[in-house]
Short mmCIF file of C-alpha atoms in Angstrom, two decimals:
data_model
loop_
_atom_site.label_atom_id
_atom_site.label_comp_id
_atom_site.label_asym_id
_atom_site.label_seq_id
_atom_site.Cartn_x
_atom_site.Cartn_y
_atom_site.Cartn_z
CA MET R 17 0.00 0.00 0.00
CA LYS R 18 1.21 3.51 -0.85
CA ILE R 19 0.24 6.47 1.34
CA CYS R 20 0.87 10.11 0.46
CA VAL R 21 0.97 12.23 3.63
CA LEU R 22 0.35 15.96 3.21
CA ALA R 23 1.68 17.98 6.14
CA ILE R 24 4.16 20.57 7.26
CA ALA R 25 7.36 18.75 8.26
CA ASN R 26 6.82 19.26 12.00
CA PRO R 27 8.99 16.87 14.03
CA LEU R 28 7.87 18.21 17.42
CA HIS R 29 4.15 17.55 17.66
CA TRP R 30 1.83 14.98 16.10
CA VAL R 31 2.97 14.81 12.46
CA GLY R 32 6.07 12.74 13.22
CA PRO R 33 4.27 10.01 15.21
CA TYR R 34 1.56 9.71 12.55
CA VAL R 35 4.15 9.35 9.78
CA ARG R 36 6.12 6.74 11.75
CA ALA R 37 2.93 4.76 12.39
CA PHE R 38 1.99 4.81 8.70
CA ARG R 39 5.50 3.73 7.71
CA ARG R 40 5.18 0.61 9.84
CA VAL R 41 2.40 -0.65 7.57
CA ALA R 42 2.87 1.04 4.19
CA GLU R 43 5.16 2.81 1.74
CA VAL R 44 4.89 6.49 2.64
CA LEU R 45 5.79 9.65 0.76
CA THR R 46 5.57 12.92 2.73
CA VAL R 47 4.73 16.10 0.83
CA GLY R 48 4.44 19.64 2.14
CA PRO R 49 6.13 22.81 3.40
CA PRO R 50 9.33 22.67 5.44
CA PHE R 51 9.38 23.25 9.18
CA GLY R 52 11.64 26.27 8.94
CA MET R 53 13.79 28.25 11.32
CA GLU R 54 10.96 30.72 11.92
CA PHE R 55 8.97 27.97 13.66
CA LEU R 56 11.94 27.03 15.84
CA ASP R 57 12.42 30.69 16.74
CA GLY R 58 8.74 30.99 17.63
CA LEU R 59 8.96 27.94 19.87
CA GLY R 60 11.98 29.35 21.70
CA LEU R 61 14.33 26.83 20.06
CA PRO R 62 16.54 29.02 17.84
CA GLY R 63 19.34 27.25 16.05
CA ARG R 64 18.09 23.72 16.87
CA THR R 65 18.49 22.50 13.31
CA ASP R 66 19.02 18.99 14.70
CA LEU R 67 15.26 18.89 15.31
CA LEU R 68 14.39 19.44 11.65
CA SER R 69 13.23 16.52 9.53
CA PRO R 70 12.38 17.55 5.93
CA ASN R 71 9.50 16.19 3.88
CA ASP R 72 10.31 13.86 1.01
CA ILE R 73 8.94 16.53 -1.32
CA GLU R 74 9.01 20.13 -0.11
CA THR R 75 6.28 22.31 -1.60
CA PRO R 76 3.41 24.59 -0.59
CA LEU R 77 0.03 22.87 -0.83
CA GLY R 78 -2.38 25.61 -1.86
CA ARG R 79 -5.03 25.31 -4.58
CA ASP R 80 -2.52 26.34 -7.27
CA VAL R 81 -0.51 23.12 -6.74
CA ASP R 82 -1.30 19.99 -8.80
CA LEU R 83 -0.39 17.11 -6.49
CA ALA R 84 -0.25 14.51 -9.27
CA ALA R 85 2.27 16.63 -11.17
CA ILE R 86 4.77 16.82 -8.30
CA LEU R 87 4.70 13.13 -7.32
CA PRO R 88 7.48 10.90 -8.71
CA GLU R 89 6.82 9.48 -12.16
CA GLY R 90 4.84 6.24 -11.89
CA TRP R 91 4.19 6.69 -8.13
CA ARG R 92 0.48 6.85 -7.37
CA PRO R 93 -0.98 6.66 -3.85
CA ASP R 94 -3.63 4.23 -2.64
CA LEU R 95 -4.50 6.73 0.10
CA ILE R 96 -3.90 10.44 0.72
CA VAL R 97 -3.80 11.65 4.33
CA ALA R 98 -3.54 15.35 5.19
CA ILE R 99 -2.50 16.26 8.75
CA SER R 100 -3.34 19.83 9.77
CA ASN R 101 -0.72 21.84 11.64
CA PHE R 102 0.31 25.49 12.06
CA GLY R 103 -2.45 26.84 9.81
CA ARG R 104 -0.74 26.06 6.50
CA PRO R 105 -3.15 25.20 3.61
CA LEU R 106 -3.43 21.52 2.67
CA SER R 107 -5.76 21.71 -0.31
CA PRO R 108 -3.85 21.03 -3.56
CA GLN R 109 -5.58 19.91 -6.74
CA MET R 110 -6.13 16.16 -6.32
CA ASN R 111 -8.82 15.30 -8.89
CA ALA R 112 -6.36 13.35 -11.04
CA LEU R 113 -5.62 10.95 -8.18
CA ASP R 114 -8.32 8.28 -7.88
CA CYS R 115 -7.99 7.17 -4.26
CA PRO R 116 -9.60 7.95 -0.90
CA LYS R 117 -8.56 11.29 0.58
CA VAL R 118 -8.53 11.75 4.36
CA TYR R 119 -8.14 14.93 6.43
CA LEU R 120 -7.04 14.86 10.08
CA SER R 121 -8.07 18.00 11.97
CA ILE R 122 -6.05 18.01 15.18
CA ASP R 123 -6.48 21.46 16.74
CA THR R 124 -9.76 22.49 15.08
CA TRP R 125 -10.45 24.93 17.90
CA GLN R 126 -7.49 27.16 17.00
CA SER R 127 -7.23 26.49 13.24
CA PRO R 128 -10.15 28.00 11.29
CA LEU R 129 -8.44 27.01 8.04
CA ASP R 130 -9.27 23.37 8.83
CA PHE R 131 -12.93 24.06 8.01
CA LEU R 132 -11.97 25.11 4.47
CA ASP R 133 -9.30 22.51 3.79
CA ALA R 134 -11.52 19.67 5.02
CA LEU R 135 -14.05 20.38 2.24
CA HIS R 136 -11.64 18.90 -0.31
CA TYR R 137 -11.47 15.45 1.33
CA ASP R 138 -13.66 12.35 1.27
CA TYR R 139 -13.28 11.62 5.00
CA VAL R 140 -12.58 13.97 7.88
CA PHE R 141 -11.43 12.97 11.36
CA ALA R 142 -11.49 15.47 14.23
CA ALA R 143 -9.32 14.92 17.28
CA GLN R 144 -11.84 16.79 19.46
CA ARG R 145 -15.28 15.19 19.34
CA VAL R 146 -17.03 18.49 20.07
CA PHE R 147 -16.03 19.76 16.61
CA VAL R 148 -17.55 16.90 14.61
CA PRO R 149 -20.96 18.63 14.25
CA HIS R 150 -19.29 21.96 13.42
CA LEU R 151 -17.32 20.40 10.57
CA GLU R 152 -20.49 18.67 9.32
CA ALA R 153 -22.44 21.93 9.49
CA THR R 154 -19.87 23.71 7.33
CA GLY R 155 -20.02 21.09 4.57
CA SER R 156 -17.39 18.46 5.37
CA ARG R 157 -18.24 14.88 4.35
CA ASN R 158 -18.04 11.70 6.42
CA VAL R 159 -16.86 13.39 9.61
CA HIS R 160 -15.85 11.21 12.56
CA TRP R 161 -14.13 11.55 15.92
CA LEU R 162 -10.62 10.05 16.01
CA PRO R 163 -9.01 10.40 19.46
CA LEU R 164 -5.35 11.22 19.77
CA ALA R 165 -2.78 8.77 21.13
CA CYS R 166 0.77 8.39 22.40
CA ASP R 167 3.92 7.15 20.68
CA PRO R 168 5.70 4.47 22.78
CA ASP R 169 8.96 5.33 21.02
CA LEU R 170 8.73 8.85 22.43
CA HIS R 171 6.61 8.50 25.56
CA HIS R 172 8.09 5.99 27.99
CA PRO R 173 8.99 5.76 31.70
CA THR R 174 12.30 7.21 32.90
CA ALA R 175 14.63 5.83 35.53
CA SER R 176 14.78 9.05 37.55
CA GLU R 177 12.91 9.53 40.82
CA PRO R 178 10.32 12.32 41.08
CA SER R 179 11.71 15.60 42.42
CA ALA R 180 8.31 17.24 43.02
CA GLN R 181 4.82 16.21 44.05
CA ILE R 182 3.26 17.41 40.79
CA SER R 183 4.70 17.99 37.34
CA PHE R 184 3.35 19.99 34.43
CA ALA R 185 4.83 20.20 30.93
CA GLY R 186 2.96 22.30 28.41
CA ALA R 187 1.86 25.71 27.25
CA ILE R 188 0.56 28.54 29.39
CA ALA R 189 -0.84 30.97 26.82
CA PRO R 190 -2.86 34.04 27.91
CA SER R 191 -6.62 33.76 27.26
CA ILE R 192 -6.30 30.20 25.89
CA HIS R 193 -5.02 28.69 29.13
CA ASP R 194 -6.33 31.07 31.79
CA GLU R 195 -8.06 28.27 33.71
CA ARG R 196 -4.98 26.05 33.44
CA THR R 197 -2.89 28.89 34.85
CA ARG R 198 -5.33 29.49 37.70
CA LEU R 199 -5.42 25.83 38.71
CA LEU R 200 -1.64 25.51 38.62
CA ALA R 201 -1.37 28.53 40.90
CA LEU R 202 -3.84 26.98 43.36
CA LEU R 203 -1.96 23.67 43.34
CA GLY R 204 1.28 25.56 43.91
CA GLU R 205 -0.09 26.87 47.21
CA HIS R 206 -0.23 23.32 48.59
CA PHE R 207 2.21 21.16 46.63
CA THR R 208 5.67 21.36 45.08
CA ILE R 209 5.39 21.68 41.30
CA HIS R 210 7.96 21.02 38.59
CA GLN R 211 6.85 23.09 35.61
CA ALA R 212 8.36 23.08 32.12
CA SER R 213 7.44 24.30 28.65
CA ARG R 214 8.84 23.77 25.16
CA VAL R 215 10.38 20.42 26.02
CA TYR R 216 10.43 17.56 23.54
CA GLY R 217 11.62 13.98 23.27
CA ASP R 218 13.51 12.68 26.31
CA ASP R 219 13.31 16.13 27.93
CA TYR R 220 9.51 15.89 27.80
CA CYS R 221 9.55 12.45 29.43
CA GLY R 222 11.88 13.78 32.10
CA ALA R 223 9.66 16.78 32.79
CA ILE R 224 6.52 14.64 33.17
CA GLY R 225 8.38 12.07 35.29
CA ALA R 226 9.66 14.79 37.62
CA GLY R 227 6.34 14.65 39.49
CA ALA R 228 4.79 11.91 41.60
CA LEU R 229 1.78 12.70 39.43
CA THR R 230 1.35 15.06 36.50
CA PHE R 231 -1.26 17.76 35.95
CA ASN R 232 -3.32 18.30 32.80
CA HIS R 233 -6.06 20.75 31.90
CA ALA R 234 -7.65 20.30 28.48
CA ALA R 235 -8.67 23.68 27.12
CA VAL R 236 -11.69 22.66 25.02
CA ASN R 237 -13.30 19.67 26.74
CA ASP R 238 -11.12 17.30 24.74
CA LEU R 239 -8.86 14.30 25.15
CA ASN R 240 -5.57 16.07 24.50
CA MET R 241 -2.32 14.23 23.88
CA ARG R 242 -1.12 14.45 27.49
CA ILE R 243 -4.03 12.21 28.58
CA PHE R 244 -2.45 9.37 26.57
CA GLU R 245 1.21 10.32 26.96
CA ALA R 246 1.39 10.52 30.75
CA PRO R 247 0.10 6.96 31.42
CA ALA R 248 2.49 5.68 28.73
CA MET R 249 5.29 7.22 30.82
CA GLY R 250 3.99 5.45 33.92
CA VAL R 251 2.96 8.68 35.67
CA PRO R 252 -0.49 9.08 37.32
CA LEU R 253 -2.55 11.79 35.63
CA LEU R 254 -4.60 14.52 37.31
CA THR R 255 -6.92 16.08 34.72
CA ASN R 256 -10.23 17.85 34.28
CA ARG R 257 -13.21 15.77 33.17
#
């Protein structure tokens, strides 16, 4: 089976684990924009070129791009999977490719472009169940809820002992995470907290494992990635419903 994955070449979030999972069962060709230095700068990781992992074919994926024309000669996919990320368009011309086309909307709540891109696909999967009816209402076809997951290659127990009662690794963005910030402050009045942001790979495992349990607050009533990742690391999870 041949799968063409359309995505920005993001090695830090969910694109990499999806691609690795597909490559375990199929021949995969990744197509899309590079994950450039501007993204690393924005994440507070300037100069970390070691984190970059380019797509097999680097190209924008707007409506002016003919996907069939940029694929290798004689290579035709049995399945096309687009993985939304960072608000880059994933809607090339695909009419010449006669295969199912799937769109994965991961952070629908902060990516309005997903509602437009999803219209060009046969099947749409939303990582947050609450957005399934919204995608249906705006014209997407065959919309389903597909929960997130963990990657055992990345999310695993560490040998170190906890240094705090509670750990938290994640973003604290104004307005988006106001309730998360408030709850962390309340917990900090009673417990020792190890808090980290912009940590990836083994550093992420170490940050989660630094607590006897780890804290999570999902911003939009969703099963975010931490709900799966923390148990995979062997750390008890404290989360909102």
